[in-house]
XYZ file of C-alpha atoms in Angstrom:
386
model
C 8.187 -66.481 14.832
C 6.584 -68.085 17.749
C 4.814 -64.958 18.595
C 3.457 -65.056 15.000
C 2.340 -68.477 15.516
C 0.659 -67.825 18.769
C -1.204 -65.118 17.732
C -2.466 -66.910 14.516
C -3.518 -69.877 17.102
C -4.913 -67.619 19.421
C -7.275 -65.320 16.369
C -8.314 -69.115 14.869
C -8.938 -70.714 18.259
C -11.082 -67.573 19.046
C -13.121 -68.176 15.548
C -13.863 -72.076 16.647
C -14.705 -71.892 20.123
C -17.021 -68.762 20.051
C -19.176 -69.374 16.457
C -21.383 -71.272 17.993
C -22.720 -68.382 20.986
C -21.890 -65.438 18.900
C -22.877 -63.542 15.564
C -19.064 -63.661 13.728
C -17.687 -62.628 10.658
C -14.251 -63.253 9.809
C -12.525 -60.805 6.960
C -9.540 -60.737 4.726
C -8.000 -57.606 3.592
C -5.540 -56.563 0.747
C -3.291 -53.887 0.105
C -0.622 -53.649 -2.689
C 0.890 -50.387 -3.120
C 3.223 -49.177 -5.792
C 5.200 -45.778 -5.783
C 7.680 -43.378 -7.038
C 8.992 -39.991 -6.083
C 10.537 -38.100 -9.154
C 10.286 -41.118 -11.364
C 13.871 -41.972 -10.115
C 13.293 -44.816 -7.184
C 9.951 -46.969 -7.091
C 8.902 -48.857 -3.502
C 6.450 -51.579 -3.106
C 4.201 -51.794 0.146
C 2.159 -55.203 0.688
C -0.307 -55.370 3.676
C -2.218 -58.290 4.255
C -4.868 -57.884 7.216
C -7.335 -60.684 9.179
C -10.142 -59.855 11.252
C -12.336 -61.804 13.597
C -15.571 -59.738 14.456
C -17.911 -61.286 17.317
C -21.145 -59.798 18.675
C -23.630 -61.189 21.057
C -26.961 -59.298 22.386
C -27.685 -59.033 25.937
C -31.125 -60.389 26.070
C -33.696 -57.569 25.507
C -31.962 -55.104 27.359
C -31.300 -53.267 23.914
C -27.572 -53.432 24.978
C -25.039 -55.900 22.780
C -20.924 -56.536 22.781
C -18.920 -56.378 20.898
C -15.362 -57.372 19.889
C -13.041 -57.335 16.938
C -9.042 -58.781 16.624
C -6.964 -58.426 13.732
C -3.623 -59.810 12.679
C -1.485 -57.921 10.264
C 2.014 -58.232 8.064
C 3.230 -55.741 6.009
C 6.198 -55.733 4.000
C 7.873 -53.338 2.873
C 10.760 -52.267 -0.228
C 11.815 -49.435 -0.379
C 13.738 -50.067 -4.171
C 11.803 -52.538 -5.992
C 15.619 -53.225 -7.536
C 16.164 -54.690 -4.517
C 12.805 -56.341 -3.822
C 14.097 -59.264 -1.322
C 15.943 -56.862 0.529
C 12.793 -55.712 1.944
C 11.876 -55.385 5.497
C 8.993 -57.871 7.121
C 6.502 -56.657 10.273
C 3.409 -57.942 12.327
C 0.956 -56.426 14.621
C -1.545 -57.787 16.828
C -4.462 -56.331 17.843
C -7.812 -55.430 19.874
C -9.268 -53.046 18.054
C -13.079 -52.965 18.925
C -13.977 -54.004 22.136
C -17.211 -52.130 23.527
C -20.569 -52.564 25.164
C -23.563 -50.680 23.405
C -27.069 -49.859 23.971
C -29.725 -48.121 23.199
C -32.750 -46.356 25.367
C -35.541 -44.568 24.314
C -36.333 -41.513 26.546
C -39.474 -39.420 24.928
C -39.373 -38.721 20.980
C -35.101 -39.391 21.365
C -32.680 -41.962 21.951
C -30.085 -41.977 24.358
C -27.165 -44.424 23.222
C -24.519 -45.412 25.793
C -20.780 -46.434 24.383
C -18.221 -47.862 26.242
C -14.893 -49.690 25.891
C -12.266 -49.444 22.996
C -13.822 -48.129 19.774
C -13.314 -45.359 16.906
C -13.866 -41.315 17.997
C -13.462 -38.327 15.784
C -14.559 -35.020 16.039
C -17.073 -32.903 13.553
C -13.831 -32.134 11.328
C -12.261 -35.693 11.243
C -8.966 -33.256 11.375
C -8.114 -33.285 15.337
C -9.056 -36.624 16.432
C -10.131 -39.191 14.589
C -8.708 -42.875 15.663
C -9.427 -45.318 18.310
C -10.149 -44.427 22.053
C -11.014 -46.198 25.087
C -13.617 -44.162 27.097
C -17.085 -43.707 27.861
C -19.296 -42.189 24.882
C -23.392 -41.205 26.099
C -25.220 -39.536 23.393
C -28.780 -38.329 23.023
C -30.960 -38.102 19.587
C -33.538 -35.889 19.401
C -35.603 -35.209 15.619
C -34.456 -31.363 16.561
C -31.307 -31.643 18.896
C -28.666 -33.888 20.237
C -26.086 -33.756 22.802
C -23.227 -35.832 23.561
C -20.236 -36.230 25.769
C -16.868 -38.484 25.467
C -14.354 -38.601 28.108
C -11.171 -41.554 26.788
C -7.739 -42.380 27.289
C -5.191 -42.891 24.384
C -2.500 -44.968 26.824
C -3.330 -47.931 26.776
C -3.439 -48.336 22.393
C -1.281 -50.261 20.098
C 1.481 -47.240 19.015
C 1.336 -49.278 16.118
C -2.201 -49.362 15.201
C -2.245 -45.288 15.840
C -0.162 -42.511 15.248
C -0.766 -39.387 17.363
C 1.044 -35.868 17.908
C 3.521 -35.630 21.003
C 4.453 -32.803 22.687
C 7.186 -31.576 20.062
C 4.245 -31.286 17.621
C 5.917 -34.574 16.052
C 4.395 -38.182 15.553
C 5.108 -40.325 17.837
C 7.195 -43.646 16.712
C 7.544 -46.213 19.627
C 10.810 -47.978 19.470
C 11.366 -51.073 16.950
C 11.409 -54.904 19.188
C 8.643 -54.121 20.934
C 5.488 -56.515 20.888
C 2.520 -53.930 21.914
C 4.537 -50.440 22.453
C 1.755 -47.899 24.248
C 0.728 -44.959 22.407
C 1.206 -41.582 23.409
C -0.899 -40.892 26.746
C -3.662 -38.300 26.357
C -6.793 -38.034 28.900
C -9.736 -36.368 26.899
C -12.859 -35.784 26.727
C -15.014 -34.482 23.747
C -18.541 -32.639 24.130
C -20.888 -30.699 22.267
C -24.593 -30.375 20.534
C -25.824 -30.058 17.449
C -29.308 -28.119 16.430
C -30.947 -29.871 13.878
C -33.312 -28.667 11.025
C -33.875 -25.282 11.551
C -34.925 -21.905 9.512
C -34.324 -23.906 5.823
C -33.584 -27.325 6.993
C -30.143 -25.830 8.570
C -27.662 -27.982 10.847
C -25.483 -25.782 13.043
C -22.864 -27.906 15.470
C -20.758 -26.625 18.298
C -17.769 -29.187 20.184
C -15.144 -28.658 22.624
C -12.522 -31.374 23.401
C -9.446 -31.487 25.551
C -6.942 -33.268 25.680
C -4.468 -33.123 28.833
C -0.615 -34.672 28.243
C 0.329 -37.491 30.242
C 3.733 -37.258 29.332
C 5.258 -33.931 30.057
C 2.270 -32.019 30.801
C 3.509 -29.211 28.394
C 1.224 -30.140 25.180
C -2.386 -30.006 26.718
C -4.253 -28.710 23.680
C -7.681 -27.572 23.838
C -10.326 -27.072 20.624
C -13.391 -25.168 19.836
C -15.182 -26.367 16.580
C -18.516 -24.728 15.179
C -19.893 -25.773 12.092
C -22.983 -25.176 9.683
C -24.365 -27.017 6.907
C -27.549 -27.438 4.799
C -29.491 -27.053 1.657
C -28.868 -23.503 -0.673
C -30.926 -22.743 -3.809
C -32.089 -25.517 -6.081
C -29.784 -28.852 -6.062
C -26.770 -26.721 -3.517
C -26.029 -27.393 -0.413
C -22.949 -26.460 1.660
C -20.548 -27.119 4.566
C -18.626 -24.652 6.366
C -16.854 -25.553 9.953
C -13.971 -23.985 11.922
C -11.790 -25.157 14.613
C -9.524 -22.787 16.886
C -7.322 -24.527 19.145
C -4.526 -23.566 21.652
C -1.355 -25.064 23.126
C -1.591 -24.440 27.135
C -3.602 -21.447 26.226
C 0.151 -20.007 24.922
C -0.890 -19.200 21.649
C -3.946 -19.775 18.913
C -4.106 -21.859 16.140
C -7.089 -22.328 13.350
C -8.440 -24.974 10.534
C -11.478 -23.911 8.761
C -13.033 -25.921 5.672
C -15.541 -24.714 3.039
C -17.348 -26.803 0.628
C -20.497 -26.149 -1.876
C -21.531 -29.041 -3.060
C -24.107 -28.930 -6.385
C -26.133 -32.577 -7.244
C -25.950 -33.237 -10.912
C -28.289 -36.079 -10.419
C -29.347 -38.543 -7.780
C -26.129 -40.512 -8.604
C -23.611 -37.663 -9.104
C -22.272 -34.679 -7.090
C -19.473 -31.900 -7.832
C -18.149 -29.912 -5.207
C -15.886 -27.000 -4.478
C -14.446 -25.167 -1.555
C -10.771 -24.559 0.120
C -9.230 -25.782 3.040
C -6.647 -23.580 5.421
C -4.221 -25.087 8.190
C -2.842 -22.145 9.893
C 1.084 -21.276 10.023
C 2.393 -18.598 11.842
C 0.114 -16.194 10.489
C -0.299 -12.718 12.336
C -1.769 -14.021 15.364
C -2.275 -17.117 15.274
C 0.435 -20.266 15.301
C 0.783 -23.380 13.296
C -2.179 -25.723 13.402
C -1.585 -29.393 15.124
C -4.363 -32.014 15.695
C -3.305 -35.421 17.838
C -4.165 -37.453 15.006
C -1.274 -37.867 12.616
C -2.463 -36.444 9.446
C -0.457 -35.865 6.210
C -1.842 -33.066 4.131
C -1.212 -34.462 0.737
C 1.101 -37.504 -0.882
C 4.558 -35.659 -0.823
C 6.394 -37.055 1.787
C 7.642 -32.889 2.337
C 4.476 -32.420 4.121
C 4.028 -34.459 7.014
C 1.035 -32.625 8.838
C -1.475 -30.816 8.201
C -0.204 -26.836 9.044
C 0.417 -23.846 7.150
C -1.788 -24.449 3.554
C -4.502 -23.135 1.974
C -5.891 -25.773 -0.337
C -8.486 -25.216 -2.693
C -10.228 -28.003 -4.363
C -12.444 -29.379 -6.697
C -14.517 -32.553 -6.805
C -16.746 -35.132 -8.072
C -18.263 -38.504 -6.396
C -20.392 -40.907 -8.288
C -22.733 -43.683 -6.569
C -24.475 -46.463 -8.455
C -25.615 -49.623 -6.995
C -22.789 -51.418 -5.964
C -20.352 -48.664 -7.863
C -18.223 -45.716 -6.660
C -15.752 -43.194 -8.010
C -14.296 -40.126 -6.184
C -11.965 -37.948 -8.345
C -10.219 -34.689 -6.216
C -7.953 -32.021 -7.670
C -6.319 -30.072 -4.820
C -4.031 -26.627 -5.574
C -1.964 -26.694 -2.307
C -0.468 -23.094 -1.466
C 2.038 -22.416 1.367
C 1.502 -20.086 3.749
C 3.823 -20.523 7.426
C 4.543 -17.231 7.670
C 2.530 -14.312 6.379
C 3.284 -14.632 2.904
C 1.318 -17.091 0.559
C 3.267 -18.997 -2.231
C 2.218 -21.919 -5.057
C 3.704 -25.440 -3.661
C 2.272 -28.004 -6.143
C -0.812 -30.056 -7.070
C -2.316 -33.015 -6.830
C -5.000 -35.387 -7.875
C -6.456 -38.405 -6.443
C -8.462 -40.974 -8.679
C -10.621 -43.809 -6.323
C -12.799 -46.800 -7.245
C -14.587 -49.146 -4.974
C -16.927 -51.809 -6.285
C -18.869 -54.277 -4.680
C -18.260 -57.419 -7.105
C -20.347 -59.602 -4.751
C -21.969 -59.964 -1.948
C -19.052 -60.988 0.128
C -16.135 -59.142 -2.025
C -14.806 -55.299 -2.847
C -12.720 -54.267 -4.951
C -11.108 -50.817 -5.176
C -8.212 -49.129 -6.837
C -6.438 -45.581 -5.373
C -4.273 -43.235 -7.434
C -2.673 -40.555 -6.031
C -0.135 -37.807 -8.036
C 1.352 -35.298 -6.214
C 3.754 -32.314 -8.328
C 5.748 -30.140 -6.589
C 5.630 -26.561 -8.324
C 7.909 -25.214 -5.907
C 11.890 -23.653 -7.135
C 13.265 -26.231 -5.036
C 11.147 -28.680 -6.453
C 11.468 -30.514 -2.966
C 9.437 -34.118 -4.475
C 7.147 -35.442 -7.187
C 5.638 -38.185 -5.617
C 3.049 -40.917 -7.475
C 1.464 -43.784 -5.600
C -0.946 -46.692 -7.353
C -3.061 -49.244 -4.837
C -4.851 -52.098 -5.517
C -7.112 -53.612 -2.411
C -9.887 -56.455 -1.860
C -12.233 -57.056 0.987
C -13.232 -60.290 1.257
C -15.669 -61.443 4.108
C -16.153 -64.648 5.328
């Protein structure tokens, strides 16, 4: 309790003493979260967030930090029966803290990054979380090239969740204040060629990412993707990542998407996804950002699927729905079996200028003879900004 009442003192006392030299913005942020898996126990997640954002320009250098601290609670019941039985936890955090600028150099820019902030690669599949590092990119109306070098160590484990060198996620111990994420060195480089032969975008990245821990987990990535307009109102995105453990074996995630504009308001799309198993010669996929392939709690990464999907977004003024139907098929070894479906409902509307609203529903049926876990999950959120 008093380090819950130190850290609220500490994110207000920040708010008062730095309004008056600083741009700020102070924002509230709501999660309620219902589910159920097979209809036969329901849980109840509440997360209640706080964040105090504060910018300042350097003079007319073109350069500006930045800095953003959050509090969070969360609890947590797993048997809604049984709601006050639930469990209660906090984190405090720094999660933006970085010095920016921009420099014009001929017909491009050349921005320059550095401190804590968000990285992801082209796919958003391997890496895509916070970083501390040193990010230099240059713009160019027909090219751009970029480099990232970071280290994960020094992160809330709490705030991320990355791969470790059993191919697991990493969960620090419970009691501690800030545990350290998993250590990673990495860097992340590549280019990107832009409008060519029919307004085409082709993009090639690298990124490493050496183990701190038992040195037995350094994975390394290639990712090339393409993109652009087809015939009429199409357009398409097609990218592919091989990766390899130590250089001990091969693994592969490749995405496909064509995407057809109904109107300037409303676009359906179609394509498949595949997250290699062990499939001839190549190994299961694994990223070092923690991500869950659907809402069954069976599948805990993304490996060994072949999804294909169908979608449709629509975007009016302040409105926006995003409705996804995914056919998820199994395939760790050779062999490729039916494992279940799922669909995904999501609405985000800006009520005013200083509040958002959204709702998230999310059914996933397992199709499977085992018929492992039918799992259904309902949020509710607001952004409010002060």
């Amino acid at each position: 309790m008093k380090k819950l009442l130190l850290s609220l003192a500490v994110l207000f006392g920040l708010s008062t003493a730095a309004v008056s030299a600083l741009d700020s913005s102070l924002i509230f942020k709501n999660k309620s979260t219902a589910m159920t898996s097979d209809f036969q126990t329901y849980g109840f997640l509440q997360t209640d967030e706080l964040y105090l954002n504060l910018s300042k320009a350097i003079g007319k250098t073109g350069f500006d930090i930045a800095t953003e601290v959050y509090f969070k609670a969360m609890y947590t019941a797993k048997d809604v029966t049984n709601f006050l039985d639930g469990s209660f936890a906090y984190a405090f955090d720094m999660d933006l803290l970085r010095l920016e600028g921009n420099i014009n150099i001929g017909q491009g820019t050349l921005n320059i990054k550095a401190g804590r902030f968000n990285v992801s690669d082209n796919t958003y599949t391997i890496f895509s979380q916070l970083s501390d590092g040193l990010s230099i990119k240059y713009v160019h109306p027909i090219f751009s090239v970029y480099a990232f070098g970071g280290y994960t160590g020094f992160l809330n484990a709490r705030n991320v969740v990355m791969i470790n060198d059993k191919a697991k996620p990493y969960v620090p111990e419970e009691g501690s204040f800030y545990p350290l994420a998993y250590p990673y060195i990495m860097y992340d480089a590549g280019f990107s060629l832009n409008n060519l032969f029919g307004n085409q975008t082709i993009k090639v990245e690298t990124l490493g990412f050496f183990d701190r821990t038992s040195n037995e987990a350094n994975r390394y990535y290639l990712n090339t993707a393409f993109s652009g307009p087809l015939a009429n109102d199409f357009s398409y995105y097609f990218s592919t990542s091989f990766g390899t453990v130590n250089f001990d074996s091969i693994m592969n995630y490749t995405t496909l998407k064509v995407n057809y504009a109904l109107s300037d308001a409303a676009v359906f799309n179609v394509g498949t996804d595949y997250a290699s198993g062990n499939n001839g010669f190549l190994s299961k996929f694994a990223g070092i950002s923690s991500k869950t392939i659907n809402v069954s709690a069976a599948y805990p990464e993304t490996t060994g699927f072949v999804v294909p999907n169908v979608g449709f977004s629509y975007v009016r003024n302040n409105f926006l729905t995003l409705i996804e139907g995914k056919f998820f098929m199994e395939c760790p070894e050779n062999a490729i079996t039916p494992a279940g479906v799922e669909g995904d409902l999501s609405m985000i509307i800006n009520a005013l200028y200083d509040l958002q609203l959204g709702i998230d529903i999310a059914g996933y049926y397992d199709i499977t003879p085992e018929h492992r876990k039918t799992n259904v999950m309902a949020t509710f959120k607001f952004v409010l900004v002060f």
